[in-house]
Tab-separated table of C-alpha atoms in Angstrom:
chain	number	residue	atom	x	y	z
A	1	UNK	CA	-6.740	2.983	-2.612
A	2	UNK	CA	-3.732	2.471	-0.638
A	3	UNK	CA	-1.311	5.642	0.059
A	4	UNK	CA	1.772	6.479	-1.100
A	5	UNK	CA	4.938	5.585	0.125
A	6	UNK	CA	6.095	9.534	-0.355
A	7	UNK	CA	2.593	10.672	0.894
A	8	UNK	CA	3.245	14.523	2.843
A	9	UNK	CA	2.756	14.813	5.930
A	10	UNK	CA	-0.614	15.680	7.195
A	11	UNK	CA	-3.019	17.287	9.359
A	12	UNK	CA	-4.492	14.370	11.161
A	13	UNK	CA	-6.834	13.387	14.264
A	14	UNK	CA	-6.770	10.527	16.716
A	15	UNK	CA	-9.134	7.878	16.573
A	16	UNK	CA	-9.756	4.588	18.435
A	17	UNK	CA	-10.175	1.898	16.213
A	18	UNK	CA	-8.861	-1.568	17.352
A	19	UNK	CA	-8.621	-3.402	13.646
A	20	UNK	CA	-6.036	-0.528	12.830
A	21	UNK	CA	-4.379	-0.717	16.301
A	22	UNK	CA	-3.891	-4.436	15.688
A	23	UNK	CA	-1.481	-4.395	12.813
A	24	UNK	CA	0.526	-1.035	14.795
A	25	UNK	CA	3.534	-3.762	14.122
A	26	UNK	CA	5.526	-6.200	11.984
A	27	UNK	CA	6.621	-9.537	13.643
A	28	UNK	CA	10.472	-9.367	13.976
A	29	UNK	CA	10.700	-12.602	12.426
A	30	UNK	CA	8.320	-11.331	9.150
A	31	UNK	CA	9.804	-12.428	6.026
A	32	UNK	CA	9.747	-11.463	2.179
A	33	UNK	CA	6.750	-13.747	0.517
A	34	UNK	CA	7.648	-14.838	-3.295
A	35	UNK	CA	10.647	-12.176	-2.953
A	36	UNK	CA	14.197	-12.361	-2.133
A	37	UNK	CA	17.172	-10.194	-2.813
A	38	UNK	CA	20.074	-11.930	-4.544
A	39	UNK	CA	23.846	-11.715	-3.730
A	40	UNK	CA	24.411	-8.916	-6.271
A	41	UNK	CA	21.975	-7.256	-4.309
A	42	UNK	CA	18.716	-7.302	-7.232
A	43	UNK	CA	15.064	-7.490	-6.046
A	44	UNK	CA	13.631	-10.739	-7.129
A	45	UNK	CA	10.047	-11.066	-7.704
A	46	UNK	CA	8.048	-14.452	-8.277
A	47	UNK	CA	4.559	-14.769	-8.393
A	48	UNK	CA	2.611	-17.523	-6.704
A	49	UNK	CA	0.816	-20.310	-8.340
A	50	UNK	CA	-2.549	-18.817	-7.645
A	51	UNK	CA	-1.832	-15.369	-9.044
A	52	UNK	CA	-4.491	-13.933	-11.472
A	53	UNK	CA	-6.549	-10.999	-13.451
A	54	UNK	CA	-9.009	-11.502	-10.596
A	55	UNK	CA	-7.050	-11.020	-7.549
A	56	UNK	CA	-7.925	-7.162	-6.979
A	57	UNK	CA	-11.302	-7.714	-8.028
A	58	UNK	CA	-12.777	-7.732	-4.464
A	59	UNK	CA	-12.136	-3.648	-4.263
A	60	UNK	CA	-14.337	-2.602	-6.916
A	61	UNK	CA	-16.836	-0.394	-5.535
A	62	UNK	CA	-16.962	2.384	-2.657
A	63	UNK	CA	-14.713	2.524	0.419
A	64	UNK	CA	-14.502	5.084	3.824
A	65	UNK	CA	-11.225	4.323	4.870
A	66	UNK	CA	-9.280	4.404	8.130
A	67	UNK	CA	-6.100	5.223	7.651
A	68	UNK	CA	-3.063	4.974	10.344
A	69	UNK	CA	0.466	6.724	10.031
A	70	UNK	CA	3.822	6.409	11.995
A	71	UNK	CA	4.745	9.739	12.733
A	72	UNK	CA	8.851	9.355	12.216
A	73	UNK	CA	9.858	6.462	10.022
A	74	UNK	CA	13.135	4.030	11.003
A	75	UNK	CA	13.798	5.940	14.070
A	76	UNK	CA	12.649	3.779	16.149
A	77	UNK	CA	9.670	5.771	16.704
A	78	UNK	CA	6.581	4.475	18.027
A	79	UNK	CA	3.399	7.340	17.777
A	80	UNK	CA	0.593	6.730	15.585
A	81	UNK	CA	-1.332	9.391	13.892
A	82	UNK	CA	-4.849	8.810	12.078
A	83	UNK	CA	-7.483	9.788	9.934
A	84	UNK	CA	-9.938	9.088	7.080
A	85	UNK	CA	-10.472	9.100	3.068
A	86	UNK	CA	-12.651	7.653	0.983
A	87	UNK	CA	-11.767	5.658	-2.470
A	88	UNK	CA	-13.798	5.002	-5.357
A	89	UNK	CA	-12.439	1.953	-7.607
A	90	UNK	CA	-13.683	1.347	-11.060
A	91	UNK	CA	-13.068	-2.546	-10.950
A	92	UNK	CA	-11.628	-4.519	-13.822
A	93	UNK	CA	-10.241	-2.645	-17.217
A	94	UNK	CA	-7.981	-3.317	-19.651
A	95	UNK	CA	-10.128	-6.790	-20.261
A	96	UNK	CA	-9.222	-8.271	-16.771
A	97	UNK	CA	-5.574	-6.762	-16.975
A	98	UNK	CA	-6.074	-3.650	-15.039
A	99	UNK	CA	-7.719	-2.144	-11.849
A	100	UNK	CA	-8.158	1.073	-10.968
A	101	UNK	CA	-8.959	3.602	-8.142
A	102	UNK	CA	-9.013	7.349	-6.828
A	103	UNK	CA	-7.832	8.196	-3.079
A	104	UNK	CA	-9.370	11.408	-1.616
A	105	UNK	CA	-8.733	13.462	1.596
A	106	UNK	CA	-9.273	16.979	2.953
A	107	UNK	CA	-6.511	16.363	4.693
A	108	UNK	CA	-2.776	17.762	2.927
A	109	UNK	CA	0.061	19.372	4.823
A	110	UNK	CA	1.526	20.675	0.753
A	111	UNK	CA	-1.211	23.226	0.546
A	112	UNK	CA	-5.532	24.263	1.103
A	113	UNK	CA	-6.568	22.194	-1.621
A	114	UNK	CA	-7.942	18.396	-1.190
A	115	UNK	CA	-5.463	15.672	-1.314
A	116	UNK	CA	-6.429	12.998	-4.325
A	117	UNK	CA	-4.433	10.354	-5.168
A	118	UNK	CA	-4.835	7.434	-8.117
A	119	UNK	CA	-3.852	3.969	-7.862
A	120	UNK	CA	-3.085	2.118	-11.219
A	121	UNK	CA	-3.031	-2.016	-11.187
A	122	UNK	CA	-1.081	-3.900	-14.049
A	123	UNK	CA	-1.497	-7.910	-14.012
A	124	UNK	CA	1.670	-8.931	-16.870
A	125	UNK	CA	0.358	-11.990	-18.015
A	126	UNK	CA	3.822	-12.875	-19.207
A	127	UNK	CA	5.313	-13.118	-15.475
A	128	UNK	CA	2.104	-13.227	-13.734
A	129	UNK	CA	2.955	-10.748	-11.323
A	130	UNK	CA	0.824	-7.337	-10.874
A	131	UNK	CA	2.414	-3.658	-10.512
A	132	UNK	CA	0.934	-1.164	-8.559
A	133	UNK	CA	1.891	2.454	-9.703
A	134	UNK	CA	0.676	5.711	-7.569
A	135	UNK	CA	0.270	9.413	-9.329
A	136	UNK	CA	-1.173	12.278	-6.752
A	137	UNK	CA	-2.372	16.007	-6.754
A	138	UNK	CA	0.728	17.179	-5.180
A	139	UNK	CA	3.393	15.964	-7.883
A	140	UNK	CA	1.723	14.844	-10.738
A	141	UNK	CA	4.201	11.830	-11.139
A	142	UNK	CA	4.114	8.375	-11.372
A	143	UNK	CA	6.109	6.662	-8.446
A	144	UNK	CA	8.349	3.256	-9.259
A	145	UNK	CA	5.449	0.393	-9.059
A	146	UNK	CA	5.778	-2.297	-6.241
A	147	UNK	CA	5.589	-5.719	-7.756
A	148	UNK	CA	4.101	-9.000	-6.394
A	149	UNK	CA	1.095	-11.295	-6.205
A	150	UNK	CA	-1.365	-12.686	-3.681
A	151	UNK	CA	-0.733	-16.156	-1.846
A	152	UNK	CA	-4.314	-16.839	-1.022
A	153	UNK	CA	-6.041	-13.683	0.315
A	154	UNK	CA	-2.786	-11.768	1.175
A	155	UNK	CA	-0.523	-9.870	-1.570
A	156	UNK	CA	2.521	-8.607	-0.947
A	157	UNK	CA	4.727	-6.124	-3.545
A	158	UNK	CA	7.954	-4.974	-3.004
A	159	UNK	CA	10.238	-2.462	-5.095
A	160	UNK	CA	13.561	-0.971	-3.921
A	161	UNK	CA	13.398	2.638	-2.450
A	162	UNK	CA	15.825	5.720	-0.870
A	163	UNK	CA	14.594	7.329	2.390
A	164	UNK	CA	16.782	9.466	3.838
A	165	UNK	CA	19.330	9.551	1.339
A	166	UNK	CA	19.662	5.691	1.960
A	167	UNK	CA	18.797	2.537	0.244
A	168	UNK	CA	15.573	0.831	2.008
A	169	UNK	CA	13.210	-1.728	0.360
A	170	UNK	CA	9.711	-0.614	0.477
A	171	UNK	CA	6.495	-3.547	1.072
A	172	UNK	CA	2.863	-3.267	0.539
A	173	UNK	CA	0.592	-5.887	1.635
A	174	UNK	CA	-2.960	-6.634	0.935
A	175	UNK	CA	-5.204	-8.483	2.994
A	176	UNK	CA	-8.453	-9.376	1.850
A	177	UNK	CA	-9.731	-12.129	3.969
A	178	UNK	CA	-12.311	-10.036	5.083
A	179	UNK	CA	-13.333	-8.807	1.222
A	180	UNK	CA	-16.228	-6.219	2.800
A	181	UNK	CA	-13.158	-4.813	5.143
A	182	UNK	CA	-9.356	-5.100	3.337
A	183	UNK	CA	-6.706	-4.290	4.618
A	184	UNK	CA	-3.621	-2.621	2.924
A	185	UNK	CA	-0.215	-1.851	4.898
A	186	UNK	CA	3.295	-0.473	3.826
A	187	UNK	CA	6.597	-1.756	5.804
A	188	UNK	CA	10.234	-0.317	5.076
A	189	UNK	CA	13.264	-2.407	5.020
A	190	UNK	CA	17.099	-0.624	5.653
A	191	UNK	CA	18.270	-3.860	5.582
A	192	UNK	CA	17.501	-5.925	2.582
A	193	UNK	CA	14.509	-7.764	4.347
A	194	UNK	CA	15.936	-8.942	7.069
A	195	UNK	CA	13.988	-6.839	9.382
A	196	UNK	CA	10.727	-4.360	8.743
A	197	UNK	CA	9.032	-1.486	10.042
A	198	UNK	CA	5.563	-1.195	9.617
A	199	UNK	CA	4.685	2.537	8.952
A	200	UNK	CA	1.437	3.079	7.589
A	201	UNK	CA	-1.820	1.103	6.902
A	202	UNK	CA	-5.297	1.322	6.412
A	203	UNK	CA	-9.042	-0.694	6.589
A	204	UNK	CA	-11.316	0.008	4.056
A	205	UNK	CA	-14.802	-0.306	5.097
A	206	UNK	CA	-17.494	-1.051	1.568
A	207	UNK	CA	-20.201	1.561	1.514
A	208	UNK	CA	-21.472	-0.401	-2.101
């Protein structure tokens, strides 16, 4: 249920919704959780000690979402643009190994027809770390998964990304302390984690 990280640009309307507003930025001083990059410049992923089949477990059902956009990305820009979806996740498949939901919208800059998106969870129970892969209507193609694991009731995934004809690491953070209302966010990094730029996040709100 989150969106992707090469999601078009859309059509979208304003709304006034302060549990979005809140997260509209990254602490300068944010840092990679259970990542790091090393000196030959490689993405390195460790799970944490809690990380299990059951960690996505709390999104099975039906969501209306709120979703929140940056308009430019690493350009130091700083308007917002909004609007809603719904997702429908199937829960646990795979036995316990998978998780699985569809993203829709009426809202796509490509073309007239709906935007729908699906969202594909892998837990590896080899390195205990999950990857999250995104496929939508406009491409047909599976994106490189971002990789991670929750520490308590937030998960963070990372994979390494271009933008702009430069490299950028690319974040996605869950946040389910409040399991009835999540929280999902994506952050860009130009410079190897040292700094991030929040550019798009969402709250899903449980309809059952």
């Amino acid at each position: 249920m989150n969106i992707p990280k090469r999601y078009p640009l859309l059509l979208m309307v304003v709304l006034s919704l302060p549990s979005v507003r809140a997260l509209a930025q990254i602490p300068p001083d944010f840092k990679m959780v259970n990542a790091s990059v090393s000196q030959a410049g490689e993405l390195v992923i460790l799970p944490s000690k809690t990380s299990s089949t059951h960690d996505f477990d709390f999104l099975a059902g039906d969501w209306a979402m709120d979703n929140k956009r940056l308009k430019a990305r690493l350009s130091n820009n700083t308007t917002w643009l909004e609007y809603k979806s719904t997702s429908q996740n199937y829960g646990s498949i795979l036995n316990g190994l998978g998780n699985m939901d569809f993203y829709r919208t009426n809202f796509n800059a490509a073309g007239d027809k709906p935007y729908e998106g699906l969202t594909l969870r892998l837990f590896n129970p080899q390195t205990r770390l999950w990857s999250l892969y995104w496929v939508d209507s406009n491409l047909g193609v599976l994106d490189p998964p971002v990789v991670g694991s929750f520490e308590g009731a937030v998960g963070t995934f990372y994979c390494k990304d271009v933008f702009q004809g430069k490299p950028i690491l690319v974040m996605f953070q869950w946040d389910k302390t409040d399991p009835n209302n999540p929280v999902w966010a994506q952050a860009f990094s130009p410079d190897n984690g040292r700094t991030w730029e929040m550019n798009m996040t969402n709250v899903s709100h449980r309809q059952k």
